């Protein structure tokens, strides 16, 4: 199984900040990487897939990058509705999620 | 609109089985895989397995092999996930999620999610 290590586990930020979350796979996953946003009591929402492709309807302040084993989610100009938990997921092999990053208000 | 609607909350005793349903609407049911993901309270997401509603083919995470069964009824666009020999550690919210085909890989990102079904295992 490919393990996913996501960091940080939590962060505090202010509205307007730029936020970066990273995910490292235990082996190369050829950009088979998705990012999700989850709010309390709700199902996860797909933000990006194939490492950098923005899902329809997702604001362009969300972007993804990376290759091989290392991937990044960037949120430019954090908005109040962006405070949530974010998960990466590799689907190169048996799907596995990162541990999550909780983005809190500073 | 495209959606997955799951069955309601369940309370089960240890050793029992639970069967959760996931009804698809707004798209061609047999054209997209359905995956099942669970989340214990305050914990992360755990993939359980997938089903191809067209062929009925399934694939399960090793952790759940022998305890999970995924089936479907194409006439009502519904997939089912049954988990047996329940224990307290199976208490979680169970989600179905549609696979988003892209590229040539065997697995997908998940673009449409059900609302979740809370399963509580308690004596």
CSV table of C-alpha atoms in Angstrom, one decimal:
chain,number,residue,atom,x,y,z
A,1,UNK,CA,0.0,0.0,0.0
A,2,UNK,CA,1.1,3.6,-0.7
A,3,UNK,CA,1.1,5.7,2.4
A,4,UNK,CA,0.2,9.4,2.3
A,5,UNK,CA,1.8,11.8,4.8
A,6,UNK,CA,0.0,15.2,4.9
A,7,UNK,CA,1.3,18.3,6.7
A,8,UNK,CA,0.7,20.2,8.7
A,9,UNK,CA,-2.1,18.5,10.7
A,10,UNK,CA,-3.5,21.9,11.5
A,11,UNK,CA,-2.8,25.6,10.9
A,12,UNK,CA,-4.2,29.0,11.8
A,13,UNK,CA,-4.6,31.6,9.2
A,14,UNK,CA,-6.4,34.9,8.6
A,15,UNK,CA,-8.8,35.9,5.8
A,16,UNK,CA,-6.7,36.9,2.9
A,17,UNK,CA,-3.7,34.8,3.7
A,18,UNK,CA,-2.1,32.3,1.3
A,19,UNK,CA,-2.2,28.8,2.7
A,20,UNK,CA,-0.1,25.8,1.6
A,21,UNK,CA,-0.7,22.1,2.5
A,22,UNK,CA,1.6,19.4,1.4
A,23,UNK,CA,1.2,15.7,0.8
A,24,UNK,CA,3.9,13.1,0.3
A,25,UNK,CA,3.4,9.6,-1.0
A,26,UNK,CA,5.6,6.7,0.0
A,27,UNK,CA,6.2,6.1,-3.7
A,28,UNK,CA,5.6,7.8,-7.0
A,29,UNK,CA,1.9,8.2,-7.9
A,30,UNK,CA,2.1,9.8,-11.3
A,31,UNK,CA,-0.1,12.8,-10.5
A,32,UNK,CA,-3.0,10.5,-9.4
A,33,UNK,CA,-3.7,12.8,-6.5
A,34,UNK,CA,-6.9,14.5,-5.4
A,35,UNK,CA,-7.7,17.2,-2.8
A,36,UNK,CA,-10.9,17.4,-0.8
A,37,UNK,CA,-12.5,19.9,1.5
A,38,UNK,CA,-14.7,18.7,4.3
A,39,UNK,CA,-16.8,20.9,6.7
A,40,UNK,CA,-18.2,19.5,10.0
A,41,UNK,CA,-21.1,17.2,9.5
A,42,UNK,CA,-20.8,17.2,5.7
A,43,UNK,CA,-19.4,14.9,3.1
A,44,UNK,CA,-16.1,15.7,1.5
A,45,UNK,CA,-16.1,17.9,-1.6
A,46,UNK,CA,-13.7,17.3,-4.5
A,47,UNK,CA,-11.5,20.4,-5.2
A,48,UNK,CA,-8.8,19.1,-7.5
A,49,UNK,CA,-7.9,15.9,-9.3
A,50,UNK,CA,-4.9,14.7,-11.3
A,51,UNK,CA,-2.9,16.9,-9.0
A,52,UNK,CA,-3.7,20.2,-10.6
A,53,UNK,CA,-7.0,20.0,-12.5
A,54,UNK,CA,-9.7,22.1,-10.9
A,55,UNK,CA,-13.1,20.4,-10.4
A,56,UNK,CA,-16.0,22.3,-12.0
A,57,UNK,CA,-17.4,25.0,-9.9
A,58,UNK,CA,-14.4,25.2,-7.5
A,59,UNK,CA,-13.0,28.8,-7.1
A,60,UNK,CA,-9.8,29.5,-8.9
A,61,UNK,CA,-8.1,30.5,-5.6
A,62,UNK,CA,-7.6,26.8,-5.1
A,63,UNK,CA,-4.6,25.3,-7.0
A,64,UNK,CA,-2.6,22.2,-7.0
A,65,UNK,CA,0.9,21.3,-8.0
A,66,UNK,CA,3.5,18.6,-7.7
A,67,UNK,CA,4.9,15.4,-9.3
A,68,UNK,CA,6.3,12.1,-8.3
A,69,UNK,CA,5.8,11.8,-4.6
A,70,UNK,CA,5.3,15.4,-3.5
A,71,UNK,CA,2.2,17.5,-4.0
A,72,UNK,CA,0.8,20.8,-2.8
A,73,UNK,CA,-2.5,22.4,-2.3
A,74,UNK,CA,-2.5,26.2,-2.3
A,75,UNK,CA,-5.3,28.5,-1.3
A,76,UNK,CA,-4.8,32.0,-2.4
A,77,UNK,CA,-6.5,34.8,-0.5
A,78,UNK,CA,-8.3,32.6,2.1
A,79,UNK,CA,-12.0,33.3,2.4
A,80,UNK,CA,-14.2,32.7,5.5
A,81,UNK,CA,-15.9,29.7,3.8
A,82,UNK,CA,-12.5,28.0,3.3
A,83,UNK,CA,-12.1,27.2,7.0
A,84,UNK,CA,-12.4,23.5,6.9
A,85,UNK,CA,-10.4,20.3,6.9
A,86,UNK,CA,-8.6,19.3,3.8
A,87,UNK,CA,-7.6,15.8,2.7
A,88,UNK,CA,-5.3,14.5,-0.1
A,89,UNK,CA,-6.0,11.2,-1.7
A,90,UNK,CA,-3.9,9.0,-3.9
A,91,UNK,CA,-5.7,6.8,-6.4
A,92,UNK,CA,-2.6,5.5,-8.3
A,93,UNK,CA,-3.2,2.3,-6.4
A,94,UNK,CA,-5.6,1.2,-3.7
A,95,UNK,CA,-7.0,4.6,-2.7
A,96,UNK,CA,-5.7,6.1,0.5
A,97,UNK,CA,-6.2,9.4,2.1
A,98,UNK,CA,-3.8,11.7,4.0
A,99,UNK,CA,-4.5,12.3,7.7
A,100,UNK,CA,-6.1,15.7,7.0
A,101,UNK,CA,-5.2,19.4,7.7
A,102,UNK,CA,-7.6,21.5,9.7
A,103,UNK,CA,-7.5,25.2,8.7
A,104,UNK,CA,-8.6,27.3,11.5
A,105,UNK,CA,-9.2,31.0,12.0
A,106,UNK,CA,-6.3,32.9,13.6
B,1,UNK,CA,-29.2,17.1,-10.5
B,2,UNK,CA,-26.6,14.5,-10.0
B,3,UNK,CA,-26.8,13.0,-6.5
B,4,UNK,CA,-26.3,10.0,-4.3
B,5,UNK,CA,-28.9,9.5,-1.5
B,6,UNK,CA,-28.1,7.1,1.3
B,7,UNK,CA,-30.3,5.2,3.7
B,8,UNK,CA,-30.8,6.3,7.3
B,9,UNK,CA,-28.8,5.8,10.5
B,10,UNK,CA,-28.4,2.4,11.9
B,11,UNK,CA,-27.8,1.0,15.4
B,12,UNK,CA,-26.5,-2.5,15.6
B,13,UNK,CA,-25.2,-4.9,18.2
B,14,UNK,CA,-21.7,-6.4,18.1
B,15,UNK,CA,-21.6,-9.4,15.8
B,16,UNK,CA,-24.5,-8.2,13.7
B,17,UNK,CA,-24.5,-7.0,10.0
B,18,UNK,CA,-25.5,-3.7,8.5
B,19,UNK,CA,-26.6,-3.0,4.9
B,20,UNK,CA,-26.4,0.6,3.7
B,21,UNK,CA,-28.0,1.7,0.4
B,22,UNK,CA,-26.9,4.4,-2.0
B,23,UNK,CA,-29.4,5.5,-4.7
B,24,UNK,CA,-28.1,7.4,-7.7
B,25,UNK,CA,-30.0,9.9,-9.8
B,26,UNK,CA,-29.3,12.5,-12.5
B,27,UNK,CA,-26.8,10.4,-14.4
B,28,UNK,CA,-26.4,7.0,-16.1
B,29,UNK,CA,-26.0,4.7,-13.1
B,30,UNK,CA,-24.0,2.0,-14.9
B,31,UNK,CA,-21.4,4.4,-16.3
B,32,UNK,CA,-19.6,5.2,-13.1
B,33,UNK,CA,-18.0,3.2,-10.3
B,34,UNK,CA,-19.3,3.6,-6.8
B,35,UNK,CA,-16.8,3.6,-3.9
B,36,UNK,CA,-17.5,3.3,-0.2
B,37,UNK,CA,-15.5,5.4,2.4
B,38,UNK,CA,-16.0,5.5,6.1
B,39,UNK,CA,-15.0,8.0,8.8
B,40,UNK,CA,-15.0,7.4,12.5
B,41,UNK,CA,-16.0,10.4,14.6
B,42,UNK,CA,-13.1,13.0,14.6
B,43,UNK,CA,-11.0,10.7,12.4
B,44,UNK,CA,-9.9,10.7,8.8
B,45,UNK,CA,-11.3,9.0,5.7
B,46,UNK,CA,-10.8,5.3,5.0
B,47,UNK,CA,-11.6,3.7,1.7
B,48,UNK,CA,-13.4,0.4,1.9
B,49,UNK,CA,-13.9,-0.7,-1.7
B,50,UNK,CA,-15.5,-0.1,-5.1
B,51,UNK,CA,-18.1,-1.6,-7.4
B,52,UNK,CA,-18.7,-1.3,-11.1
B,53,UNK,CA,-22.5,-1.1,-11.3
B,54,UNK,CA,-22.5,-2.3,-14.9
B,55,UNK,CA,-20.5,-5.5,-14.5
B,56,UNK,CA,-21.0,-6.0,-10.8
B,57,UNK,CA,-17.3,-6.4,-10.4
B,58,UNK,CA,-16.0,-5.4,-7.0
B,59,UNK,CA,-12.7,-4.7,-5.2
B,60,UNK,CA,-12.3,-4.5,-1.5
B,61,UNK,CA,-9.6,-3.0,0.8
B,62,UNK,CA,-7.6,-5.8,2.4
B,63,UNK,CA,-8.7,-4.7,5.8
B,64,UNK,CA,-12.3,-5.5,5.0
B,65,UNK,CA,-11.9,-8.6,2.9
B,66,UNK,CA,-14.2,-11.3,4.1
B,67,UNK,CA,-16.5,-8.9,6.0
B,68,UNK,CA,-17.7,-6.5,3.3
B,69,UNK,CA,-20.0,-7.2,0.3
B,70,UNK,CA,-21.0,-4.6,-2.3
B,71,UNK,CA,-23.9,-5.3,-4.6
B,72,UNK,CA,-26.3,-3.4,-6.8
B,73,UNK,CA,-29.8,-3.3,-8.2
B,74,UNK,CA,-29.6,-1.7,-11.6
B,75,UNK,CA,-33.4,-1.5,-12.0
B,76,UNK,CA,-33.5,1.1,-9.1
B,77,UNK,CA,-30.0,2.6,-9.6
B,78,UNK,CA,-29.0,1.6,-6.1
B,79,UNK,CA,-25.8,0.1,-4.7
B,80,UNK,CA,-25.5,-1.6,-1.3
B,81,UNK,CA,-22.6,-2.1,1.1
B,82,UNK,CA,-23.0,-4.8,3.7
B,83,UNK,CA,-20.6,-5.1,6.6
B,84,UNK,CA,-20.7,-8.2,8.8
B,85,UNK,CA,-19.3,-9.2,12.2
B,86,UNK,CA,-19.7,-5.7,13.4
B,87,UNK,CA,-17.6,-4.5,16.3
B,88,UNK,CA,-17.4,-1.2,18.2
B,89,UNK,CA,-14.6,0.0,16.0
B,90,UNK,CA,-16.9,0.0,13.0
B,91,UNK,CA,-18.9,2.8,14.5
B,92,UNK,CA,-18.5,5.5,11.8
B,93,UNK,CA,-20.2,7.5,9.1
B,94,UNK,CA,-20.3,5.5,5.9
B,95,UNK,CA,-20.2,7.4,2.5
B,96,UNK,CA,-20.8,6.2,-1.0
B,97,UNK,CA,-18.9,8.2,-3.6
B,98,UNK,CA,-18.9,8.2,-7.4
B,99,UNK,CA,-15.7,7.7,-9.3
B,100,UNK,CA,-14.6,10.4,-11.7
B,101,UNK,CA,-12.9,8.6,-14.6
B,102,UNK,CA,-9.8,10.4,-15.8
B,103,UNK,CA,-6.7,9.0,-17.4
B,104,UNK,CA,-5.9,5.3,-17.7
B,105,UNK,CA,-5.6,4.4,-14.1
B,106,UNK,CA,-7.6,1.6,-12.3
B,107,UNK,CA,-8.9,4.0,-9.6
B,108,UNK,CA,-10.5,7.4,-9.6
B,109,UNK,CA,-11.0,10.6,-7.6
B,110,UNK,CA,-14.5,10.8,-6.1
B,111,UNK,CA,-16.6,13.6,-7.5
B,112,UNK,CA,-20.1,13.0,-6.1
B,113,UNK,CA,-20.7,11.9,-2.5
B,114,UNK,CA,-23.7,10.7,-0.6
B,115,UNK,CA,-24.8,12.5,2.5
B,116,UNK,CA,-23.4,9.8,4.8
B,117,UNK,CA,-25.0,7.1,7.0
B,118,UNK,CA,-24.1,6.9,10.7
B,119,UNK,CA,-23.7,3.3,11.8
B,120,UNK,CA,-23.4,2.8,15.6
B,121,UNK,CA,-22.3,-0.5,17.0
B,122,UNK,CA,-23.1,-0.8,20.6
B,123,UNK,CA,-24.3,-3.5,23.0
